[in-house]
mmCIF file with all atom_site columns, C-alpha atoms in Angstrom:
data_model
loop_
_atom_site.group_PDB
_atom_site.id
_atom_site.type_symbol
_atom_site.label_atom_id
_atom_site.label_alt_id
_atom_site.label_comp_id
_atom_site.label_asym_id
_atom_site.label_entity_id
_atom_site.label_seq_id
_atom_site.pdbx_PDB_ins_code
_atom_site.Cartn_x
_atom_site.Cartn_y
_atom_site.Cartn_z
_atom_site.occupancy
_atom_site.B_iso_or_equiv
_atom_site.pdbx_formal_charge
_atom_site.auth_seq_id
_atom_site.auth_comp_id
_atom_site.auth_asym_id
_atom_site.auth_atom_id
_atom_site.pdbx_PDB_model_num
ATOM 1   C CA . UNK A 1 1   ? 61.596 36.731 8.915   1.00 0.00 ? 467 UNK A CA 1
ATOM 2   C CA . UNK A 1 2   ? 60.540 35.622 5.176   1.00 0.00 ? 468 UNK A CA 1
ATOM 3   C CA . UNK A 1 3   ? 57.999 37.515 2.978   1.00 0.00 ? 469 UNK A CA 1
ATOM 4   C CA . UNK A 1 4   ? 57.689 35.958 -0.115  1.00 0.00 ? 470 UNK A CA 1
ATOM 5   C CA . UNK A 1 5   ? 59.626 36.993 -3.234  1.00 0.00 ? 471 UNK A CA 1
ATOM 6   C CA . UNK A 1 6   ? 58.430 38.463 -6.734  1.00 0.00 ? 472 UNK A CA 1
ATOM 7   C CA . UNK A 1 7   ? 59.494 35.660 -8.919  1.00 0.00 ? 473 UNK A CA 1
ATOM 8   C CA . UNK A 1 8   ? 60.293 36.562 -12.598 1.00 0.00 ? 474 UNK A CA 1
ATOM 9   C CA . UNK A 1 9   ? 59.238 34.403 -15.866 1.00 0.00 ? 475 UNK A CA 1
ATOM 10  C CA . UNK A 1 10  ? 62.013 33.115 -18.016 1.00 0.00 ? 476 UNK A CA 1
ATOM 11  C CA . UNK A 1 11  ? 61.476 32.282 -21.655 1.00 0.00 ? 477 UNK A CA 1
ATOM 12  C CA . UNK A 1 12  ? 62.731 29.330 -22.533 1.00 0.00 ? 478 UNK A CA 1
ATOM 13  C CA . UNK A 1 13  ? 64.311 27.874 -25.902 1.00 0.00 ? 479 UNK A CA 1
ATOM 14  C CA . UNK A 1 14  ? 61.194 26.675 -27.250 1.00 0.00 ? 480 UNK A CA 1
ATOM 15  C CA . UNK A 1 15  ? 59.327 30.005 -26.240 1.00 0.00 ? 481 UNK A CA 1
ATOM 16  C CA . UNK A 1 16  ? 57.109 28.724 -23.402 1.00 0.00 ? 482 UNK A CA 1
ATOM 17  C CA . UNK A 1 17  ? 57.364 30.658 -20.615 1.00 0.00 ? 483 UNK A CA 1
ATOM 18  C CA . UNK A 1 18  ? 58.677 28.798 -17.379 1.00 0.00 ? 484 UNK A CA 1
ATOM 19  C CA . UNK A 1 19  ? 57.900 30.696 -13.669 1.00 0.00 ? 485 UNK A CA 1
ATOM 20  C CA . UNK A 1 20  ? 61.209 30.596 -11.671 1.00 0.00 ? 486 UNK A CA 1
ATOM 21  C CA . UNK A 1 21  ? 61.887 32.196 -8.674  1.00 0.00 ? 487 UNK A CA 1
ATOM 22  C CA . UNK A 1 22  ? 65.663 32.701 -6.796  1.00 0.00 ? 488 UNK A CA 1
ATOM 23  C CA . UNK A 1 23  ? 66.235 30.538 -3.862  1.00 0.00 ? 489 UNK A CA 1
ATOM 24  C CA . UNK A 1 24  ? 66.803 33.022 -0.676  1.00 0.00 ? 490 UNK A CA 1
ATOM 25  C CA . UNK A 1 25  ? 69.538 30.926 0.537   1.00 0.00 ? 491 UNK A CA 1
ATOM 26  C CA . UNK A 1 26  ? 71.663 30.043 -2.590  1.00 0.00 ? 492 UNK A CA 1
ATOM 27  C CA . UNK A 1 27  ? 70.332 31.862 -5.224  1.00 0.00 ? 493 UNK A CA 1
ATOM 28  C CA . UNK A 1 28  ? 69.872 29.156 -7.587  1.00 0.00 ? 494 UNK A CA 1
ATOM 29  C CA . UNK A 1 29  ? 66.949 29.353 -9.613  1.00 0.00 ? 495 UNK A CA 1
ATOM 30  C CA . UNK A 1 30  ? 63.891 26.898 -9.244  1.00 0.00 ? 496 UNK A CA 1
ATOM 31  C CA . UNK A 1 31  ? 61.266 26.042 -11.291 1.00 0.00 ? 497 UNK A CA 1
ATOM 32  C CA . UNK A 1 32  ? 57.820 26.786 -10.284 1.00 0.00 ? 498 UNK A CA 1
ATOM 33  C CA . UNK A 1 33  ? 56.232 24.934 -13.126 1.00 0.00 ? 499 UNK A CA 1
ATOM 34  C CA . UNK A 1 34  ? 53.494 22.922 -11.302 1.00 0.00 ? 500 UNK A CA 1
ATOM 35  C CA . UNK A 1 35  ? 54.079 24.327 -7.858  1.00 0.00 ? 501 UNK A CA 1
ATOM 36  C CA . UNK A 1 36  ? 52.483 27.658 -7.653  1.00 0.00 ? 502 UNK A CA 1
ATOM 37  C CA . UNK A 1 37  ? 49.889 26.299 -5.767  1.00 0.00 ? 503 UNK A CA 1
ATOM 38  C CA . UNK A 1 38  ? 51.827 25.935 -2.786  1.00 0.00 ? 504 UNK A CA 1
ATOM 39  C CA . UNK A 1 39  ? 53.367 28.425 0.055   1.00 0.00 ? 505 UNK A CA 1
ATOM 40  C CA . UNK A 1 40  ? 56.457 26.972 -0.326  1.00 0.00 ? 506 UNK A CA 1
ATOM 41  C CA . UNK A 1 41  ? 59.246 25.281 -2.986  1.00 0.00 ? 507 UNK A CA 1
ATOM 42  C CA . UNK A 1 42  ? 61.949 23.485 -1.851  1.00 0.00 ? 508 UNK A CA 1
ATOM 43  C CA . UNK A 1 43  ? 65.901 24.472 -3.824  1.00 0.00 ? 509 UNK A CA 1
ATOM 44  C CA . UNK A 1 44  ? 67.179 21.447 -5.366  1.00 0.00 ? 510 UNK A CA 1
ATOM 45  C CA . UNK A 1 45  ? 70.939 22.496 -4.829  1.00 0.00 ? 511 UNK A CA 1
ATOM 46  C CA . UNK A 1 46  ? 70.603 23.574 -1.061  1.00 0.00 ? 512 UNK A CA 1
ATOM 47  C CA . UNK A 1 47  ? 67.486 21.962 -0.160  1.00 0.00 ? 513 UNK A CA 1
ATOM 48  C CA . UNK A 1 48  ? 65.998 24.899 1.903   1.00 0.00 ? 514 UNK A CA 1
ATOM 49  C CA . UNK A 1 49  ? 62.467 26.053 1.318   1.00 0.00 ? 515 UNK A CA 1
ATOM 50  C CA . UNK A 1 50  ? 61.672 29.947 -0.313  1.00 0.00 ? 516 UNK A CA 1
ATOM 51  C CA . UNK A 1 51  ? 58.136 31.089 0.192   1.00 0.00 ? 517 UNK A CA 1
ATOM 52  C CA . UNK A 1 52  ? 56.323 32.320 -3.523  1.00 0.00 ? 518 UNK A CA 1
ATOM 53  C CA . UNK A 1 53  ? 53.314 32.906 -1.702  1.00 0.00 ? 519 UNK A CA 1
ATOM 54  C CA . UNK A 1 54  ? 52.804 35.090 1.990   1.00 0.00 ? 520 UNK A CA 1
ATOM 55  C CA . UNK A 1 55  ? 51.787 32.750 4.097   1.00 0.00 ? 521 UNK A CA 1
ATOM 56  C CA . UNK A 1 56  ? 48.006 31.384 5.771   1.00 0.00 ? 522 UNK A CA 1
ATOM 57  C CA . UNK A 1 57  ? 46.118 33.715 7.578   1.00 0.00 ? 523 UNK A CA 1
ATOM 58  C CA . UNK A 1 58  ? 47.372 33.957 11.341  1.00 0.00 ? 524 UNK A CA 1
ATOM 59  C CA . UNK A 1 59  ? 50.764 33.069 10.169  1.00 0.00 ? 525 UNK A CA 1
ATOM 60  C CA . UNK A 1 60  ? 54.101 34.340 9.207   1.00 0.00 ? 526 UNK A CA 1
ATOM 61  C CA . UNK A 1 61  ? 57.319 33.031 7.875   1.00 0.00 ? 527 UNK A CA 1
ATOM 62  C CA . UNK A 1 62  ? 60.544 33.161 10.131  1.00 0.00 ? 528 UNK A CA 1
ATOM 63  C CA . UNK A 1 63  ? 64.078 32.447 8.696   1.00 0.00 ? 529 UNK A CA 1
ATOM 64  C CA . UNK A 1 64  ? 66.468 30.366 11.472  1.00 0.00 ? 530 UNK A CA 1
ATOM 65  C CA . UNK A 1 65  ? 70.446 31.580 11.038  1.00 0.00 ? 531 UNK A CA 1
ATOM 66  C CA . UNK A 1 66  ? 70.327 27.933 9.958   1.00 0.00 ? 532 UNK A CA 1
ATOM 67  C CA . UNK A 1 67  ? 68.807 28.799 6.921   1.00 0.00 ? 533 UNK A CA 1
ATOM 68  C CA . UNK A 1 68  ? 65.578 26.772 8.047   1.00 0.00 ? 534 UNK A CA 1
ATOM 69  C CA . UNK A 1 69  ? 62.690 28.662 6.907   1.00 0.00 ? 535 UNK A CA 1
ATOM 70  C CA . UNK A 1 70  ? 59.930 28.285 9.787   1.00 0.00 ? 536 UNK A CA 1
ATOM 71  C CA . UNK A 1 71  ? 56.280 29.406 9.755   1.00 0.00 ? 537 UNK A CA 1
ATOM 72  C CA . UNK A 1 72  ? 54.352 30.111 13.074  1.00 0.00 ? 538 UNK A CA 1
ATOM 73  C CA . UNK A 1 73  ? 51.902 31.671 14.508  1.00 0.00 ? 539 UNK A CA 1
ATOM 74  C CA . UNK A 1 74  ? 51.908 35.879 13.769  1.00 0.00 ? 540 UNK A CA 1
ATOM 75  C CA . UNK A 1 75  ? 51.195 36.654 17.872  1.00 0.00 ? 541 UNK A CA 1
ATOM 76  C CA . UNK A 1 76  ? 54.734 33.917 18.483  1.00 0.00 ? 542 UNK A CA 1
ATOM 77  C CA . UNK A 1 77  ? 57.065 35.747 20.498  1.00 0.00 ? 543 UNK A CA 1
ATOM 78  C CA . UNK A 1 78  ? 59.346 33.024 20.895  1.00 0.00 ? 544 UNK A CA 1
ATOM 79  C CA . UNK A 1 79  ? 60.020 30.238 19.087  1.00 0.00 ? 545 UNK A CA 1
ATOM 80  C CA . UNK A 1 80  ? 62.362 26.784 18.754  1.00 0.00 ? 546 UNK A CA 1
ATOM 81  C CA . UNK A 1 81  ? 64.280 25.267 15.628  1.00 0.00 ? 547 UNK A CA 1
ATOM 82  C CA . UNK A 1 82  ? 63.497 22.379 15.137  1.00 0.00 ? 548 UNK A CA 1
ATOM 83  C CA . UNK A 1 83  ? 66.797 20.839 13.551  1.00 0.00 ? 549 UNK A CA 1
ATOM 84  C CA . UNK A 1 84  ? 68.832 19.004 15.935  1.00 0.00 ? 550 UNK A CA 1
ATOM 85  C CA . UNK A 1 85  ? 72.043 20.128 15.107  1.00 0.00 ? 551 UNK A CA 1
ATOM 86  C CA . UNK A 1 86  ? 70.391 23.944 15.630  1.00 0.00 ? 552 UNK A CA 1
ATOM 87  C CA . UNK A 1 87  ? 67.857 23.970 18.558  1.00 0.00 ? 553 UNK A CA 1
ATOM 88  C CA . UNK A 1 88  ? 68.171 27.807 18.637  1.00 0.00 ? 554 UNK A CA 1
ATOM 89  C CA . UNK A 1 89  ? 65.970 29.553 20.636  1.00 0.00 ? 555 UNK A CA 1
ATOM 90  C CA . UNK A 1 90  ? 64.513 32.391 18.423  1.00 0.00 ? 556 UNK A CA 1
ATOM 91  C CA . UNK A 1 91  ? 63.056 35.923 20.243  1.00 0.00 ? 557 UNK A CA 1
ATOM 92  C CA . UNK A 1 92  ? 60.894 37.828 17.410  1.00 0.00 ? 558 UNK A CA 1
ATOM 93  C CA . UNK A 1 93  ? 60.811 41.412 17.912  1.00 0.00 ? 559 UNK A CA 1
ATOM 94  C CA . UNK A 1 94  ? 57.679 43.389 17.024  1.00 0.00 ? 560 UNK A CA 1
ATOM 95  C CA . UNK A 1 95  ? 56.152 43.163 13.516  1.00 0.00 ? 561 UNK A CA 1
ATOM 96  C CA . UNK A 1 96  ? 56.767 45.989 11.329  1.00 0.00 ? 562 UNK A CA 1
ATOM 97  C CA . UNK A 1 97  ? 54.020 47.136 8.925   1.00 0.00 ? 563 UNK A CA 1
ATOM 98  C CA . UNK A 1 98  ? 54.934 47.497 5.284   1.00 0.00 ? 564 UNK A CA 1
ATOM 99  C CA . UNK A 1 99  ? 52.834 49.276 2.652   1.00 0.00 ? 565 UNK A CA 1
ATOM 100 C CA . UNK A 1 100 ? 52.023 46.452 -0.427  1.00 0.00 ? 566 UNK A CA 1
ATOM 101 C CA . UNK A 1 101 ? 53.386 49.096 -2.887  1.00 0.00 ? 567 UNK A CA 1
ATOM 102 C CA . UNK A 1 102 ? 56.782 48.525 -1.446  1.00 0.00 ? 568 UNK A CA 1
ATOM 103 C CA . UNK A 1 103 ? 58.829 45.555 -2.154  1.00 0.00 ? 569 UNK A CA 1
ATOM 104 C CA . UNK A 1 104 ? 58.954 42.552 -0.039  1.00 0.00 ? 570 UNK A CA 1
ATOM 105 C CA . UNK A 1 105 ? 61.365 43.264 2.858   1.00 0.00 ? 571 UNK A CA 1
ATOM 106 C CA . UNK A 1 106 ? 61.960 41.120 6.537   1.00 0.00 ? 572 UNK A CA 1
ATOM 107 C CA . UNK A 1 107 ? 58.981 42.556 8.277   1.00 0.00 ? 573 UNK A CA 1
ATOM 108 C CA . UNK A 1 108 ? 60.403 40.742 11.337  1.00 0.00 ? 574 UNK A CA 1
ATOM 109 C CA . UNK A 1 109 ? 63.404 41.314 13.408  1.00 0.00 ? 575 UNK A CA 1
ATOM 110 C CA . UNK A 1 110 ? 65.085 38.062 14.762  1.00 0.00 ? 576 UNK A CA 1
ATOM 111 C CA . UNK A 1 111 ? 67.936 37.373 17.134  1.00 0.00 ? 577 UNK A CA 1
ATOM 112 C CA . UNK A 1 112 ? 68.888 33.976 19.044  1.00 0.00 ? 578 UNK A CA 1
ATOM 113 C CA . UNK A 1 113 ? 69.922 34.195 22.464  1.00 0.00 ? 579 UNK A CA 1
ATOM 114 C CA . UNK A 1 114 ? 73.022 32.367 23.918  1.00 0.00 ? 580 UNK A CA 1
ATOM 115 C CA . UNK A 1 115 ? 76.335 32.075 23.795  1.00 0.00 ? 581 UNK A CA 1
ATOM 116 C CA . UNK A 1 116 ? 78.949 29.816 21.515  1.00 0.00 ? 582 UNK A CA 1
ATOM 117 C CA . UNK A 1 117 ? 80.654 27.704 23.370  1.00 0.00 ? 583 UNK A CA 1
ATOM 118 C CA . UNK A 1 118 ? 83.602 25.553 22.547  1.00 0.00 ? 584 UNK A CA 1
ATOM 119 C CA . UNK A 1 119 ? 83.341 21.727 23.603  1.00 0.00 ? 585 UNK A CA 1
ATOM 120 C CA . UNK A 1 120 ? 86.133 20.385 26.119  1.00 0.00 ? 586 UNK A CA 1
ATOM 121 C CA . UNK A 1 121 ? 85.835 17.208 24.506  1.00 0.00 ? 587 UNK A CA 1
ATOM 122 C CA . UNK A 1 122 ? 86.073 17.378 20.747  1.00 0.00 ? 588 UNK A CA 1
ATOM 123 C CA . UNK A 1 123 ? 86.519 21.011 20.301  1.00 0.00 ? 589 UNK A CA 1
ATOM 124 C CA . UNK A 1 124 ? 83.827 21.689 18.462  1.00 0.00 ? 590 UNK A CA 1
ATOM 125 C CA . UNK A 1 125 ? 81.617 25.239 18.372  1.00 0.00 ? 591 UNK A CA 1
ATOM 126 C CA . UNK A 1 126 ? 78.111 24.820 19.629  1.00 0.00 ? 592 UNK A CA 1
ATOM 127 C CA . UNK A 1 127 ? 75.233 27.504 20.626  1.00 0.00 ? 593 UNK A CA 1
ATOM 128 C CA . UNK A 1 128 ? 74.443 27.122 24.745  1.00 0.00 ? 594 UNK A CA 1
ATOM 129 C CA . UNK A 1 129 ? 71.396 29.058 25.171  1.00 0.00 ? 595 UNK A CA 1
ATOM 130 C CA . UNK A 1 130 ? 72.226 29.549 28.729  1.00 0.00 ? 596 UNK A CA 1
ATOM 131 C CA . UNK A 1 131 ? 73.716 32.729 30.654  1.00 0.00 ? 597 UNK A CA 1
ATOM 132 C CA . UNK A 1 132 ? 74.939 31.436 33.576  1.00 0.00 ? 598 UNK A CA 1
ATOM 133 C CA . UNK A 1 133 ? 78.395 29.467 33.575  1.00 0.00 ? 599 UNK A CA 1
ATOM 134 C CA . UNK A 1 134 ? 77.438 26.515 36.160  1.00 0.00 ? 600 UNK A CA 1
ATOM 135 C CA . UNK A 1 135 ? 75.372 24.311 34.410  1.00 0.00 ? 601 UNK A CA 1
ATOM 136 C CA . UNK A 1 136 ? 76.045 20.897 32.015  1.00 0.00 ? 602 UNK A CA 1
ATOM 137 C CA . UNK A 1 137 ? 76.208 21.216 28.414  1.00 0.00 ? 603 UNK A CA 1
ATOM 138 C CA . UNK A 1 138 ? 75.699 17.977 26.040  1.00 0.00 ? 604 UNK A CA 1
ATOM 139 C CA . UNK A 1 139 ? 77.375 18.492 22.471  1.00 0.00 ? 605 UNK A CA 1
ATOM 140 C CA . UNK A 1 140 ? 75.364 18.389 19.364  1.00 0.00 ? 606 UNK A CA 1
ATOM 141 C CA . UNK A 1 141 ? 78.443 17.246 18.099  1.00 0.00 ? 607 UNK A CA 1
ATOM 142 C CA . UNK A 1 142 ? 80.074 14.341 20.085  1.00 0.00 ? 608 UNK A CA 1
ATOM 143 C CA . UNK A 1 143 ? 77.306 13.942 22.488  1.00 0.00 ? 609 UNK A CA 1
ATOM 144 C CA . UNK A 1 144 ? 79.207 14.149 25.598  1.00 0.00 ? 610 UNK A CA 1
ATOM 145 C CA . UNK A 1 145 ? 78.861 16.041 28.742  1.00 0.00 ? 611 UNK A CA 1
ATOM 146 C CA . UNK A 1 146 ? 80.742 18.697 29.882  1.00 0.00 ? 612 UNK A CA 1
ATOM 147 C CA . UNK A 1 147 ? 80.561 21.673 31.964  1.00 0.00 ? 613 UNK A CA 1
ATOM 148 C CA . UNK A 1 148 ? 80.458 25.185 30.632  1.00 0.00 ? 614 UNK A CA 1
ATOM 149 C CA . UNK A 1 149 ? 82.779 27.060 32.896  1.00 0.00 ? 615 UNK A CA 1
ATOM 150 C CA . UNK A 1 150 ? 84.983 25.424 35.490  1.00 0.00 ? 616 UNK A CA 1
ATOM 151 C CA . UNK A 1 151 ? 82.657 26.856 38.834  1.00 0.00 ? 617 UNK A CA 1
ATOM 152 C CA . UNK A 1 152 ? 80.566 24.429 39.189  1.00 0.00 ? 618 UNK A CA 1
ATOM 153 C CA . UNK A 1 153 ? 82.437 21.410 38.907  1.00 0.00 ? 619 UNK A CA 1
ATOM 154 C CA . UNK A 1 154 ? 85.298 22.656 41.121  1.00 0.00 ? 620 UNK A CA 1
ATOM 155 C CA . UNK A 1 155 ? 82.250 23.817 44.135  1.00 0.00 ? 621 UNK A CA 1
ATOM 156 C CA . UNK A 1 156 ? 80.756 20.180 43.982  1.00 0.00 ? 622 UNK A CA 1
ATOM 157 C CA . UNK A 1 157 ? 84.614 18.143 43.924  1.00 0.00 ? 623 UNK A CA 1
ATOM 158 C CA . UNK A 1 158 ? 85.140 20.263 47.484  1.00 0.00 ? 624 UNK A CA 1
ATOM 159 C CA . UNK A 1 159 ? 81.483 19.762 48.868  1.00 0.00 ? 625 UNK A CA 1
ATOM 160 C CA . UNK A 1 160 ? 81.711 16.190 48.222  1.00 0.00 ? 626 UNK A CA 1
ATOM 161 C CA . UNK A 1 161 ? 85.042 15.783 49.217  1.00 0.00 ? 627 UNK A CA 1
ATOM 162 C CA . UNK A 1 162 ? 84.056 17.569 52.530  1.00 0.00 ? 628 UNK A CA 1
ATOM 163 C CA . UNK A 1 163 ? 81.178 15.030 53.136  1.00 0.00 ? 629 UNK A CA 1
ATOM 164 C CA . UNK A 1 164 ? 82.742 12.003 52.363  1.00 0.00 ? 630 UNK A CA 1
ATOM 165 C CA . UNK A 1 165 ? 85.851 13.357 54.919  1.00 0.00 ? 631 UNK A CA 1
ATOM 166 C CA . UNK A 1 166 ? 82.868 13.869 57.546  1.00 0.00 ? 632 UNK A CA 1
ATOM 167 C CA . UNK A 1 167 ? 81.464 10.464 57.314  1.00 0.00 ? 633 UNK A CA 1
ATOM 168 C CA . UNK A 1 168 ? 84.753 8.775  56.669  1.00 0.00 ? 634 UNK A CA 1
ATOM 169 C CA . UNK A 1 169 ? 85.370 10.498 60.306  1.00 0.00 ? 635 UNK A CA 1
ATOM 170 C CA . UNK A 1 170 ? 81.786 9.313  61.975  1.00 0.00 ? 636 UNK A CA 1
ATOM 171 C CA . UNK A 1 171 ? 82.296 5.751  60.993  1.00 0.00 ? 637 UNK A CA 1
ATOM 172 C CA . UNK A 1 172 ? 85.544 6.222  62.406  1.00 0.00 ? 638 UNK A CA 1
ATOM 173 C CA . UNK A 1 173 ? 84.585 7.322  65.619  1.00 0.00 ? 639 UNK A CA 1
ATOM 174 C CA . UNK A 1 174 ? 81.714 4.981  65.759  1.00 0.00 ? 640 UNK A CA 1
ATOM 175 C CA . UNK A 1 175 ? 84.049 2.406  64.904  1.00 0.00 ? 641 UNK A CA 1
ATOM 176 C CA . UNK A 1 176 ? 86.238 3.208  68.335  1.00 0.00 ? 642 UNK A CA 1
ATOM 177 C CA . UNK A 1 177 ? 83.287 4.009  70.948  1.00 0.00 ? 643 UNK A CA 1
ATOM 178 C CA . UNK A 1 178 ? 81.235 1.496  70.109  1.00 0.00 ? 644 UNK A CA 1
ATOM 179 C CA . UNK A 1 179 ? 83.520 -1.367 69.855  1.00 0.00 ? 645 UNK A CA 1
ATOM 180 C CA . UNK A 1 180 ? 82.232 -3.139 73.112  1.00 0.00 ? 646 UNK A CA 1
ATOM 181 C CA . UNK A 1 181 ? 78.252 -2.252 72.475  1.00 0.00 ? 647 UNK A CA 1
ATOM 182 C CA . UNK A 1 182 ? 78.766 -3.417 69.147  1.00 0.00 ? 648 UNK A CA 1
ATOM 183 C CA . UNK A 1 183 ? 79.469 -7.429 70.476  1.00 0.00 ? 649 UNK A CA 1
ATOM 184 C CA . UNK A 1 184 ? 76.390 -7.342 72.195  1.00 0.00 ? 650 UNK A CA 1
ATOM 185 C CA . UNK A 1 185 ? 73.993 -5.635 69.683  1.00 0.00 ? 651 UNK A CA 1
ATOM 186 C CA . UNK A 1 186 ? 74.991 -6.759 66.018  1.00 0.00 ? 652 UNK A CA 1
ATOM 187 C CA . UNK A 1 187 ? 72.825 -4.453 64.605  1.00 0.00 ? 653 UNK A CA 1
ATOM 188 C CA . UNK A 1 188 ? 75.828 -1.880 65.370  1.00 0.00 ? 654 UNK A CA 1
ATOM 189 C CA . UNK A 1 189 ? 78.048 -2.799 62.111  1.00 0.00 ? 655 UNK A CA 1
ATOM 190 C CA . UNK A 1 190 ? 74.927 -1.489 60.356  1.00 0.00 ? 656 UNK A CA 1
ATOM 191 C CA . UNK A 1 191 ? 75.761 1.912  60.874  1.00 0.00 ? 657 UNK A CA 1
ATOM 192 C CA . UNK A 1 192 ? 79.118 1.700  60.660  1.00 0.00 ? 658 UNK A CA 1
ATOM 193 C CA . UNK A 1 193 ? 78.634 0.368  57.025  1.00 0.00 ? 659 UNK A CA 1
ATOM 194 C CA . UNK A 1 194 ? 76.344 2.873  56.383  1.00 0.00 ? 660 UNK A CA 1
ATOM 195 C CA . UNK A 1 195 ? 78.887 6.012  57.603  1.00 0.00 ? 661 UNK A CA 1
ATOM 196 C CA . UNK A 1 196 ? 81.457 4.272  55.428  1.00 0.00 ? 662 UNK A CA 1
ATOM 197 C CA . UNK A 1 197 ? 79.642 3.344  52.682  1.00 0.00 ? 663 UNK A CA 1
ATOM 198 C CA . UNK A 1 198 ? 78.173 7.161  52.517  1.00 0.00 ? 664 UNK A CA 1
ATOM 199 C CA . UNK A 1 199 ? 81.817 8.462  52.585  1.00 0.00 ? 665 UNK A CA 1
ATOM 200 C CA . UNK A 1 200 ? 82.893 6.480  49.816  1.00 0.00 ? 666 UNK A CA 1
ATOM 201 C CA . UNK A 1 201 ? 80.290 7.101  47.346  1.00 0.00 ? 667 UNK A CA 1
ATOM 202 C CA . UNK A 1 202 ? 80.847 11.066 48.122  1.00 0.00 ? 668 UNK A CA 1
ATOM 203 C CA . UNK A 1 203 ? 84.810 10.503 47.217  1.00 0.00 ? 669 UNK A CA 1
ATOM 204 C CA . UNK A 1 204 ? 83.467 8.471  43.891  1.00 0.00 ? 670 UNK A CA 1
ATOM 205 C CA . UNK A 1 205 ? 81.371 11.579 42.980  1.00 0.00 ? 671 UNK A CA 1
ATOM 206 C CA . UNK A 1 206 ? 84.257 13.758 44.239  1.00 0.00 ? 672 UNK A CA 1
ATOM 207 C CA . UNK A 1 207 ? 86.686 12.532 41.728  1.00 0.00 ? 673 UNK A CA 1
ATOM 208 C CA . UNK A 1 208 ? 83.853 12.476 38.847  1.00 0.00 ? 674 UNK A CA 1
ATOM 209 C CA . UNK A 1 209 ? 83.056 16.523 39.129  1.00 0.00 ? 675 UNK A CA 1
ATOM 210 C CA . UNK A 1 210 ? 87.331 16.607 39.746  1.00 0.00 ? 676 UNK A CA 1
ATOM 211 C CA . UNK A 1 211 ? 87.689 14.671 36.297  1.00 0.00 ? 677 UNK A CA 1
ATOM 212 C CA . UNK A 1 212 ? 84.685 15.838 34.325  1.00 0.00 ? 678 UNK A CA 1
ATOM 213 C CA . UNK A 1 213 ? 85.507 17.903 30.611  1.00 0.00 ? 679 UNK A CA 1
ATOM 214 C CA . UNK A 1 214 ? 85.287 21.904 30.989  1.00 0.00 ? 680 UNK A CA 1
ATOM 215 C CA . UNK A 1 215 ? 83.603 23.771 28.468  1.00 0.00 ? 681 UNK A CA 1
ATOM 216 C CA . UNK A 1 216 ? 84.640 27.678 27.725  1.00 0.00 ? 682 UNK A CA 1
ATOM 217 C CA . UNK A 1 217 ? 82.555 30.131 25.952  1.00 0.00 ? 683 UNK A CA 1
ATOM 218 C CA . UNK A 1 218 ? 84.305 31.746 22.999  1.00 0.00 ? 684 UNK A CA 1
ATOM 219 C CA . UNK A 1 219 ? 83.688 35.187 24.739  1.00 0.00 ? 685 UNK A CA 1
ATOM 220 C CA . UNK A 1 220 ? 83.088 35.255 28.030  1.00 0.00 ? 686 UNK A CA 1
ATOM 221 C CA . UNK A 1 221 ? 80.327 37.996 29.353  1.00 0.00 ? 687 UNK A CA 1
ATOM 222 C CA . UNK A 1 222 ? 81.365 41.257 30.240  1.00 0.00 ? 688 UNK A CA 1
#
């Protein structure tokens, strides 16, 4: 969480005095000349935003491990980055009351839930805001889909591979006992086709979940 800073006047050379304020990512100094009637300046080195004033009424400023400085409503529980190479899920704790005679301090305490996972495709660290290992994961980074946690792809390989066996074995057997009915009644091949046709696409999906990319969490949960 962001409360605004005090910002400090520098004299300048020719002995007009210039408002500046420290940027809260970088530290670089900015110049407020012409801006102090907004919320909000943006650093010119790092390009993040530093609040010189606190913020509407019914809001409050909220500081992303991204360094993107967010403002919401002051009830928000639970809020989203908006960055797409960030998409953290940010859980605000209660707000903390601090007297105005005391300097500006985070009135807010912040955490992101997840865990970092490391892509089975280019390697890369990303933030998977789930808990459970047997879901898909796309990359921020490559884009590609991969599995966090080798579970769930190994239970779908054997459950398809167990129904395409099963209708790979009815088409089969309908093949053999219906051999003379099917001369008769054309209509037969039908659902032969279909017994076969069901088994094969269930191998096809089979190999997919056998060949897809594993992702592994950097720690895995206790």
């Amino acid at each position: 969480a962001e409360l605004p800073p005090p910002y400090t006047a520098i004299a300048s050379p020719d002995a007009s005095s210039v408002p500046v304020i420290n940027c809260r990512v970088c530290q670089s100094l900015i110049n407020l000349d012409g801006k102090l009637h907004q919320h909000v300046v943006k650093c010119t080195v790092c390009n993040e935003a530093t609040p010189i004033k606190n913020p509407p009424s019914g809001k409050k400023y909220v500081r992303c491990q991204c360094n993107c400085l967010l403002i919401c409503k002051d009830t928000s529980r639970k809020i989203g980055c908006p960055r797409p190479n960030c998409r953290r899920i940010i859980t605000l704790g209660p707000v903390m009351l601090i007297p105005e005679e005391q300097p500006a301090q985070p009135a807010l305490q912040v955490q992101s839930d997840g865990t970092r996972v490391v892509c089975g495709h280019c390697g890369n660290t990303f933030l998977w805001m789930e808990l459970r290992f047997n879901t898909l994961a796309k990359c921020p980074h490559c884009k590609k889909i991969s599995s966090v946690g080798s579970a769930l792809p190994r239970r779908r390989c054997c459950a398809y591979i167990t129904i395409g066996m099963i209708c790979i074995f009815i088409g089969v057997g309908l093949t053999v006992g219906t051999q003379d009915f099917a001369r008769r009644f054309h209509a037969t091949y039908v659902s032969w086709a279909v017994a076969y046709l069901l088994g094969l696409i269930c191998l096809i999906r089979a190999c997919y979940w056998g060949a897809i990319k594993v992702s592994y969490p950097e720690h895995s949960f206790a």
